[in-house]
């Protein structure tokens, strides 16, 4: 039998795991520096928690887990007879795989409201599953990295999240633009253009601006009944990139004015310390999700063709669906898979962080193998990542193994080295060889 | 709707995640120091990969994922009619959740044999799922931490794994006994006792020695047709704890002699550096699994009532079931959940490693909030885990929040501090207060 893995899933070889771990470590360390705490939720959630939260399409894309035991004995008779795949579900499956981290977070907050303190700042880096048709760069199993502050409407958190975005991408060595907008500004633009009742249509249309261009956006809005003059006003305003240029909406819309003030407050907090990357007010940023109610963010990589690599925003009533009201929050999510692709393309992974083993010891007989083992033990005690070829086979074969694995240093113990109490150290990059004592070898490698 | 999670699964609050992460970090760091490389495999595997690998009971305990889309249209007609839960499976479910890390590892090695170099040393720390009846300390979703070296029969790896066990438990502060035995010694004992054909019966029986006692073990063996004199010989020999005392089997069993030599070789490698914990030859150690063929290990915590906290051994033909032959290996697995319970019971988690936030800034008005934000930004740039109360509400409320969260330092910015360019720093443990400059605060906290 020739083994395989389900389509849309991946194995990760050591080289890939190390790179992925590097990204997660930078993100995690940054989250923690900003006072966010880690939580973990189960991979399996009750379907009653998940169903209906992601729309009809989402329900279809949930992976459902069959009830264990004799599930057919409890299968719904009528659905069985009709071969109704949707109708039979509730009777044979109670659990599904996590589809995102937001709904489990909301469920978590509701369940544990007496064990956490509000405001609650959490991060969560875990996998999610979607039965999407697999294609290049889109998987059925992938990681999400979410960071949220809930239980306060303070714009301190918006400012903090912008700093987190800036810090993470700076530490990863990726040049980015951080875009900010506010759903209230968008609403203000709709009010100013006199089409507040078409707000959703407007945001859905302008969300596609980059993809389909201004003419088609106008076409879509006009098809939905927005007058051409309003369309022109809207297109003109969403092209603006400063608060001053948008002040014109202030008198027409109290909501819009509030949106402008919020963005201004975020900028004021951010003045305390210059960001490394640009933060740009982009009035065309809409982030389609109905879900957002205040500031919204999106991060674009500058040196690679790639959609957004991070995004998020302010939302109301995270937990209302589970019966807990008035929990406002703001959060961003990092697209780890896309970040990986960009970093790989631009060769941004630091070589030093990718080095899994620093040295491997080779030996020529049983006695030198035991000496090599002793040296390896000593280096490991000093925290040096050390390997040892486990058998004194032909040196050529051992060197080939070291070379194939890309290990930077090789320490050979032969008859002479056994006698002299030395190690012949070969730098596999330069080819240079030297005779070195264990003491000096430790010194040399533990500095790395 | 009141939300819940599936029975047998768990949410982890920040305090728990940090503790669990601490254990994983120690284990991971140790694995890497010894030259083991991380791999990751998908949570979902094809059922064709999993089924039949864990016995009939295992097949029942696999979580199966329903095929997406209109799965009922392809359901097996006859099984449907008979409501045959087992018979219908192949037609409605192709995927299951990972049941352990060994089978996915074997599948991985077979699939990627041209991308890895043998000997291949890998570790894997991921979750697995089993539909066991949930009970105290037993979950349906839990982590396994496996480390294996495959593609060589060298006893260097056995010795290395013993050092890994010793290092991990030393770093965690847990006192343990490391027990070692060899399945070949057990076979030698069977040959010596003249019941080689009852080898499996014997190992299964003596595996229960701790639980049921010597008399019942003898009873079980006699029931299976092992003569009483043989039983006495066996019981006598498995009580031994030195190679010398077992030498008696050498002439009766070539296999037994090889087992003794193997254990001796491991001890010889280990002489190069004393272990912190005791390593004990325990001839009664059997590790029921048929799977093991050479050295076997088990680790017992000394200061807590708990089964083994780690174990493993040498096996042949890891990948034979997937058509790749002659891959011998040796590995151990850490019982992270049990280690957590022992460490929690014995209060072994170091307080310093558990501290998620070092300081929180409080403020008294909008201006001091902005100053606090600036200070927080500066501390975070220095890598100090810093939080800020997001609104200048009553100080009493802010202090209560800091106290409830167990944050060790509070920095207050009020009117006077704003003017003086100082921070009033309160040590929440001692209650002491001092006025401090930002510069000195950084000095104080970044040393921690």
mmCIF file of C-alpha atoms in Angstrom, chain A residues 131-374:
data_model
loop_
_atom_site.group_PDB
_atom_site.id
_atom_site.type_symbol
_atom_site.label_atom_id
_atom_site.label_comp_id
_atom_site.label_asym_id
_atom_site.label_seq_id
_atom_site.Cartn_x
_atom_site.Cartn_y
_atom_site.Cartn_z
ATOM 1 C CA UNK A 131 -13.345 21.957 3.383
ATOM 2 C CA UNK A 132 -12.523 24.453 0.628
ATOM 3 C CA UNK A 133 -11.466 23.115 -2.745
ATOM 4 C CA UNK A 134 -7.676 22.835 -2.296
ATOM 5 C CA UNK A 135 -5.585 24.935 -4.681
ATOM 6 C CA UNK A 136 -2.162 26.563 -4.808
ATOM 7 C CA UNK A 137 -1.616 28.381 -1.531
ATOM 8 C CA UNK A 138 -5.005 27.365 -0.131
ATOM 9 C CA UNK A 139 -5.187 24.488 2.291
ATOM 10 C CA UNK A 140 -7.872 22.648 4.235
ATOM 11 C CA UNK A 141 -5.728 22.735 7.386
ATOM 12 C CA UNK A 142 -3.833 25.891 8.282
ATOM 13 C CA UNK A 143 -2.782 28.080 11.193
ATOM 14 C CA UNK A 144 -4.389 31.291 12.336
ATOM 15 C CA UNK A 145 -2.654 33.780 14.659
ATOM 16 C CA UNK A 146 -5.217 35.963 16.374
ATOM 17 C CA UNK A 147 -4.693 38.658 18.957
ATOM 18 C CA UNK A 148 -7.616 40.493 20.575
ATOM 19 C CA UNK A 149 -8.337 42.872 23.439
ATOM 20 C CA UNK A 150 -11.937 42.677 24.633
ATOM 21 C CA UNK A 151 -14.066 44.344 27.260
ATOM 22 C CA UNK A 152 -13.058 47.952 26.620
ATOM 23 C CA UNK A 153 -13.702 50.527 23.924
ATOM 24 C CA UNK A 154 -10.437 52.332 24.600
ATOM 25 C CA UNK A 155 -8.448 53.279 21.507
ATOM 26 C CA UNK A 156 -5.294 52.432 23.422
ATOM 27 C CA UNK A 157 -5.834 48.925 22.066
ATOM 28 C CA UNK A 158 -6.128 50.063 18.455
ATOM 29 C CA UNK A 159 -2.825 51.939 18.873
ATOM 30 C CA UNK A 160 -1.233 48.940 20.567
ATOM 31 C CA UNK A 161 -2.303 46.610 17.752
ATOM 32 C CA UNK A 162 -0.804 48.962 15.155
ATOM 33 C CA UNK A 163 2.445 48.847 17.126
ATOM 34 C CA UNK A 164 2.220 45.050 17.228
ATOM 35 C CA UNK A 165 1.773 44.920 13.446
ATOM 36 C CA UNK A 166 4.732 47.265 13.033
ATOM 37 C CA UNK A 167 6.941 45.326 15.469
ATOM 38 C CA UNK A 168 6.204 41.870 14.039
ATOM 39 C CA UNK A 169 6.901 42.815 10.427
ATOM 40 C CA UNK A 170 9.987 44.803 11.403
ATOM 41 C CA UNK A 171 11.362 41.846 13.324
ATOM 42 C CA UNK A 172 10.590 39.530 10.413
ATOM 43 C CA UNK A 173 12.422 41.915 8.082
ATOM 44 C CA UNK A 174 9.341 42.457 5.860
ATOM 45 C CA UNK A 175 8.652 45.975 4.578
ATOM 46 C CA UNK A 176 4.934 46.684 4.769
ATOM 47 C CA UNK A 177 2.337 49.412 4.634
ATOM 48 C CA UNK A 178 -0.143 49.439 7.487
ATOM 49 C CA UNK A 179 -3.492 50.748 6.319
ATOM 50 C CA UNK A 180 -6.090 52.083 8.714
ATOM 51 C CA UNK A 181 -9.669 53.204 8.221
ATOM 52 C CA UNK A 182 -12.822 53.317 10.290
ATOM 53 C CA UNK A 183 -16.189 51.837 9.449
ATOM 54 C CA UNK A 184 -17.739 54.995 10.928
ATOM 55 C CA UNK A 185 -15.857 57.098 8.369
ATOM 56 C CA UNK A 186 -17.287 54.869 5.661
ATOM 57 C CA UNK A 187 -20.728 55.361 7.144
ATOM 58 C CA UNK A 188 -20.041 59.106 7.244
ATOM 59 C CA UNK A 189 -19.168 58.991 3.555
ATOM 60 C CA UNK A 190 -22.437 57.177 2.861
ATOM 61 C CA UNK A 191 -24.369 59.784 4.864
ATOM 62 C CA UNK A 192 -22.533 62.635 3.145
ATOM 63 C CA UNK A 193 -23.406 61.074 -0.227
ATOM 64 C CA UNK A 194 -27.011 60.738 0.955
ATOM 65 C CA UNK A 195 -27.169 56.955 0.647
ATOM 66 C CA UNK A 196 -26.901 55.800 4.265
ATOM 67 C CA UNK A 197 -29.542 53.157 3.568
ATOM 68 C CA UNK A 198 -27.222 51.651 0.959
ATOM 69 C CA UNK A 199 -24.252 51.479 3.352
ATOM 70 C CA UNK A 200 -23.737 47.719 3.042
ATOM 71 C CA UNK A 201 -23.983 47.779 -0.752
ATOM 72 C CA UNK A 202 -21.447 50.570 -0.808
ATOM 73 C CA UNK A 203 -18.908 48.833 1.432
ATOM 74 C CA UNK A 204 -19.240 45.544 -0.433
ATOM 75 C CA UNK A 205 -18.637 47.367 -3.714
ATOM 76 C CA UNK A 206 -15.668 49.481 -2.649
ATOM 77 C CA UNK A 207 -14.100 46.432 -1.017
ATOM 78 C CA UNK A 208 -13.524 45.238 -4.598
ATOM 79 C CA UNK A 209 -11.928 48.494 -5.805
ATOM 80 C CA UNK A 210 -8.428 47.015 -6.128
ATOM 81 C CA UNK A 211 -9.722 44.007 -8.010
ATOM 82 C CA UNK A 212 -12.319 45.395 -10.421
ATOM 83 C CA UNK A 213 -11.494 49.112 -10.702
ATOM 84 C CA UNK A 214 -13.497 52.306 -10.156
ATOM 85 C CA UNK A 215 -15.842 51.966 -13.141
ATOM 86 C CA UNK A 216 -17.129 48.571 -12.135
ATOM 87 C CA UNK A 217 -17.481 49.672 -8.513
ATOM 88 C CA UNK A 218 -19.650 52.582 -9.696
ATOM 89 C CA UNK A 219 -21.575 50.213 -11.944
ATOM 90 C CA UNK A 220 -22.290 47.882 -9.063
ATOM 91 C CA UNK A 221 -23.455 50.721 -6.839
ATOM 92 C CA UNK A 222 -25.671 52.211 -9.548
ATOM 93 C CA UNK A 223 -27.197 48.792 -10.224
ATOM 94 C CA UNK A 224 -28.180 48.751 -6.559
ATOM 95 C CA UNK A 225 -29.902 52.107 -6.924
ATOM 96 C CA UNK A 226 -27.245 54.545 -5.752
ATOM 97 C CA UNK A 227 -27.464 57.727 -7.885
ATOM 98 C CA UNK A 228 -24.484 58.565 -10.063
ATOM 99 C CA UNK A 229 -23.757 61.852 -8.253
ATOM 100 C CA UNK A 230 -23.558 59.953 -4.970
ATOM 101 C CA UNK A 231 -21.238 57.416 -6.574
ATOM 102 C CA UNK A 232 -18.936 60.214 -7.694
ATOM 103 C CA UNK A 233 -18.903 61.735 -4.205
ATOM 104 C CA UNK A 234 -18.106 58.363 -2.702
ATOM 105 C CA UNK A 235 -15.322 57.571 -5.174
ATOM 106 C CA UNK A 236 -13.823 60.991 -4.604
ATOM 107 C CA UNK A 237 -13.832 60.652 -0.817
ATOM 108 C CA UNK A 238 -12.507 57.097 -0.582
ATOM 109 C CA UNK A 239 -9.490 58.274 -2.547
ATOM 110 C CA UNK A 240 -8.473 60.514 0.373
ATOM 111 C CA UNK A 241 -5.637 59.647 2.680
ATOM 112 C CA UNK A 242 -5.734 62.313 5.389
ATOM 113 C CA UNK A 243 -8.154 63.278 8.093
ATOM 114 C CA UNK A 244 -8.116 66.895 6.862
ATOM 115 C CA UNK A 245 -9.317 65.858 3.400
ATOM 116 C CA UNK A 246 -12.192 63.972 4.981
ATOM 117 C CA UNK A 247 -13.299 66.752 7.354
ATOM 118 C CA UNK A 248 -15.987 67.593 4.795
ATOM 119 C CA UNK A 249 -18.132 64.695 6.068
ATOM 120 C CA UNK A 250 -18.069 65.952 9.659
ATOM 121 C CA UNK A 251 -21.115 68.229 9.440
ATOM 122 C CA UNK A 252 -23.125 65.739 7.395
ATOM 123 C CA UNK A 253 -22.545 62.841 9.752
ATOM 124 C CA UNK A 254 -22.090 62.643 13.510
ATOM 125 C CA UNK A 255 -21.012 59.028 13.069
ATOM 126 C CA UNK A 256 -18.468 60.032 10.451
ATOM 127 C CA UNK A 257 -17.135 62.737 12.770
ATOM 128 C CA UNK A 258 -16.693 60.146 15.490
ATOM 129 C CA UNK A 259 -14.805 57.929 13.074
ATOM 130 C CA UNK A 260 -12.436 60.779 12.218
ATOM 131 C CA UNK A 261 -11.872 61.501 15.920
ATOM 132 C CA UNK A 262 -11.130 57.857 16.619
ATOM 133 C CA UNK A 263 -8.511 57.640 13.897
ATOM 134 C CA UNK A 264 -7.042 60.941 15.126
ATOM 135 C CA UNK A 265 -6.820 59.553 18.681
ATOM 136 C CA UNK A 266 -5.030 56.442 17.434
ATOM 137 C CA UNK A 267 -2.548 58.629 15.551
ATOM 138 C CA UNK A 268 -2.005 60.757 18.669
ATOM 139 C CA UNK A 269 -1.148 57.686 20.769
ATOM 140 C CA UNK A 270 1.198 56.514 18.027
ATOM 141 C CA UNK A 271 3.082 59.822 18.018
ATOM 142 C CA UNK A 272 4.782 58.787 21.246
ATOM 143 C CA UNK A 273 7.182 56.602 19.290
ATOM 144 C CA UNK A 274 7.741 56.600 15.522
ATOM 145 C CA UNK A 275 6.729 53.415 13.692
ATOM 146 C CA UNK A 276 9.228 51.725 11.396
ATOM 147 C CA UNK A 277 6.641 51.109 8.673
ATOM 148 C CA UNK A 278 4.230 53.633 7.204
ATOM 149 C CA UNK A 279 0.751 53.860 8.615
ATOM 150 C CA UNK A 280 -1.637 55.157 5.991
ATOM 151 C CA UNK A 281 -5.220 56.310 6.354
ATOM 152 C CA UNK A 282 -6.949 54.676 3.395
ATOM 153 C CA UNK A 283 -10.598 55.681 3.160
ATOM 154 C CA UNK A 284 -11.200 52.948 0.566
ATOM 155 C CA UNK A 285 -10.347 50.199 3.025
ATOM 156 C CA UNK A 286 -13.620 48.441 3.837
ATOM 157 C CA UNK A 287 -12.852 44.868 5.005
ATOM 158 C CA UNK A 288 -16.068 43.365 3.712
ATOM 159 C CA UNK A 289 -17.085 41.708 6.949
ATOM 160 C CA UNK A 290 -20.221 43.139 8.407
ATOM 161 C CA UNK A 291 -18.694 42.278 11.672
ATOM 162 C CA UNK A 292 -16.468 45.371 12.068
ATOM 163 C CA UNK A 293 -17.834 48.554 13.627
ATOM 164 C CA UNK A 294 -14.880 50.922 14.269
ATOM 165 C CA UNK A 295 -11.248 51.107 13.235
ATOM 166 C CA UNK A 296 -10.133 48.574 10.651
ATOM 167 C CA UNK A 297 -6.606 47.578 9.630
ATOM 168 C CA UNK A 298 -4.902 45.816 6.777
ATOM 169 C CA UNK A 299 -1.237 45.174 6.104
ATOM 170 C CA UNK A 300 0.261 44.963 2.622
ATOM 171 C CA UNK A 301 3.701 43.543 1.854
ATOM 172 C CA UNK A 302 5.711 46.025 -0.233
ATOM 173 C CA UNK A 303 8.203 43.734 -1.944
ATOM 174 C CA UNK A 304 5.983 40.856 -3.023
ATOM 175 C CA UNK A 305 2.789 40.347 -4.989
ATOM 176 C CA UNK A 306 0.523 39.100 -2.264
ATOM 177 C CA UNK A 307 -2.851 39.966 -0.816
ATOM 178 C CA UNK A 308 -2.933 41.346 2.707
ATOM 179 C CA UNK A 309 -0.637 39.614 5.195
ATOM 180 C CA UNK A 310 -2.542 40.768 8.296
ATOM 181 C CA UNK A 311 -5.782 42.541 9.078
ATOM 182 C CA UNK A 312 -8.477 43.129 11.632
ATOM 183 C CA UNK A 313 -10.561 45.727 13.379
ATOM 184 C CA UNK A 314 -12.979 46.760 16.113
ATOM 185 C CA UNK A 315 -16.176 44.811 16.617
ATOM 186 C CA UNK A 316 -19.199 44.944 18.956
ATOM 187 C CA UNK A 317 -20.920 42.164 20.794
ATOM 188 C CA UNK A 318 -18.427 39.388 20.176
ATOM 189 C CA UNK A 319 -20.260 37.070 22.532
ATOM 190 C CA UNK A 320 -23.878 38.168 22.021
ATOM 191 C CA UNK A 321 -24.610 35.000 20.051
ATOM 192 C CA UNK A 322 -23.779 33.019 23.193
ATOM 193 C CA UNK A 323 -25.923 35.241 25.404
ATOM 194 C CA UNK A 324 -23.229 37.500 26.890
ATOM 195 C CA UNK A 325 -23.824 41.119 25.926
ATOM 196 C CA UNK A 326 -21.794 44.293 25.547
ATOM 197 C CA UNK A 327 -18.412 42.745 24.908
ATOM 198 C CA UNK A 328 -16.690 45.070 22.470
ATOM 199 C CA UNK A 329 -13.245 44.224 21.266
ATOM 200 C CA UNK A 330 -10.565 44.838 18.713
ATOM 201 C CA UNK A 331 -8.177 42.375 17.181
ATOM 202 C CA UNK A 332 -5.913 41.533 14.296
ATOM 203 C CA UNK A 333 -5.012 38.279 12.636
ATOM 204 C CA UNK A 334 -1.699 37.410 10.981
ATOM 205 C CA UNK A 335 -1.759 35.390 7.777
ATOM 206 C CA UNK A 336 1.070 33.046 8.733
ATOM 207 C CA UNK A 337 0.914 31.022 5.509
ATOM 208 C CA UNK A 338 1.198 34.123 3.345
ATOM 209 C CA UNK A 339 3.921 35.594 5.541
ATOM 210 C CA UNK A 340 5.826 32.328 5.088
ATOM 211 C CA UNK A 341 5.488 32.502 1.311
ATOM 212 C CA UNK A 342 6.644 36.133 1.178
ATOM 213 C CA UNK A 343 9.605 35.476 3.468
ATOM 214 C CA UNK A 344 10.591 32.420 1.478
ATOM 215 C CA UNK A 345 10.360 34.324 -1.812
ATOM 216 C CA UNK A 346 12.416 37.232 -0.465
ATOM 217 C CA UNK A 347 14.838 34.934 1.375
ATOM 218 C CA UNK A 348 14.204 36.695 4.684
ATOM 219 C CA UNK A 349 14.719 33.750 7.036
ATOM 220 C CA UNK A 350 17.963 34.383 8.954
ATOM 221 C CA UNK A 351 20.425 31.571 8.306
ATOM 222 C CA UNK A 352 21.492 31.465 11.945
ATOM 223 C CA UNK A 353 17.976 30.805 13.214
ATOM 224 C CA UNK A 354 17.547 27.994 10.693
ATOM 225 C CA UNK A 355 20.582 26.021 11.900
ATOM 226 C CA UNK A 356 19.322 22.978 13.713
ATOM 227 C CA UNK A 357 22.585 21.215 14.399
ATOM 228 C CA UNK A 358 25.898 23.017 14.802
ATOM 229 C CA UNK A 359 28.328 20.121 14.803
ATOM 230 C CA UNK A 360 28.404 16.391 14.192
ATOM 231 C CA UNK A 361 31.098 14.073 15.518
ATOM 232 C CA UNK A 362 32.505 11.293 13.318
ATOM 233 C CA UNK A 363 34.645 8.418 14.528
ATOM 234 C CA UNK A 364 36.859 5.676 13.121
ATOM 235 C CA UNK A 365 36.447 2.776 15.567
ATOM 236 C CA UNK A 366 34.537 1.757 18.680
ATOM 237 C CA UNK A 367 36.973 3.478 21.002
ATOM 238 C CA UNK A 368 36.850 6.808 19.173
ATOM 239 C CA UNK A 369 33.046 6.465 18.944
ATOM 240 C CA UNK A 370 32.905 6.335 22.737
ATOM 241 C CA UNK A 371 35.195 9.378 22.943
ATOM 242 C CA UNK A 372 33.001 11.172 20.395
ATOM 243 C CA UNK A 373 29.962 10.319 22.504
ATOM 244 C CA UNK A 374 31.656 11.798 25.542
#
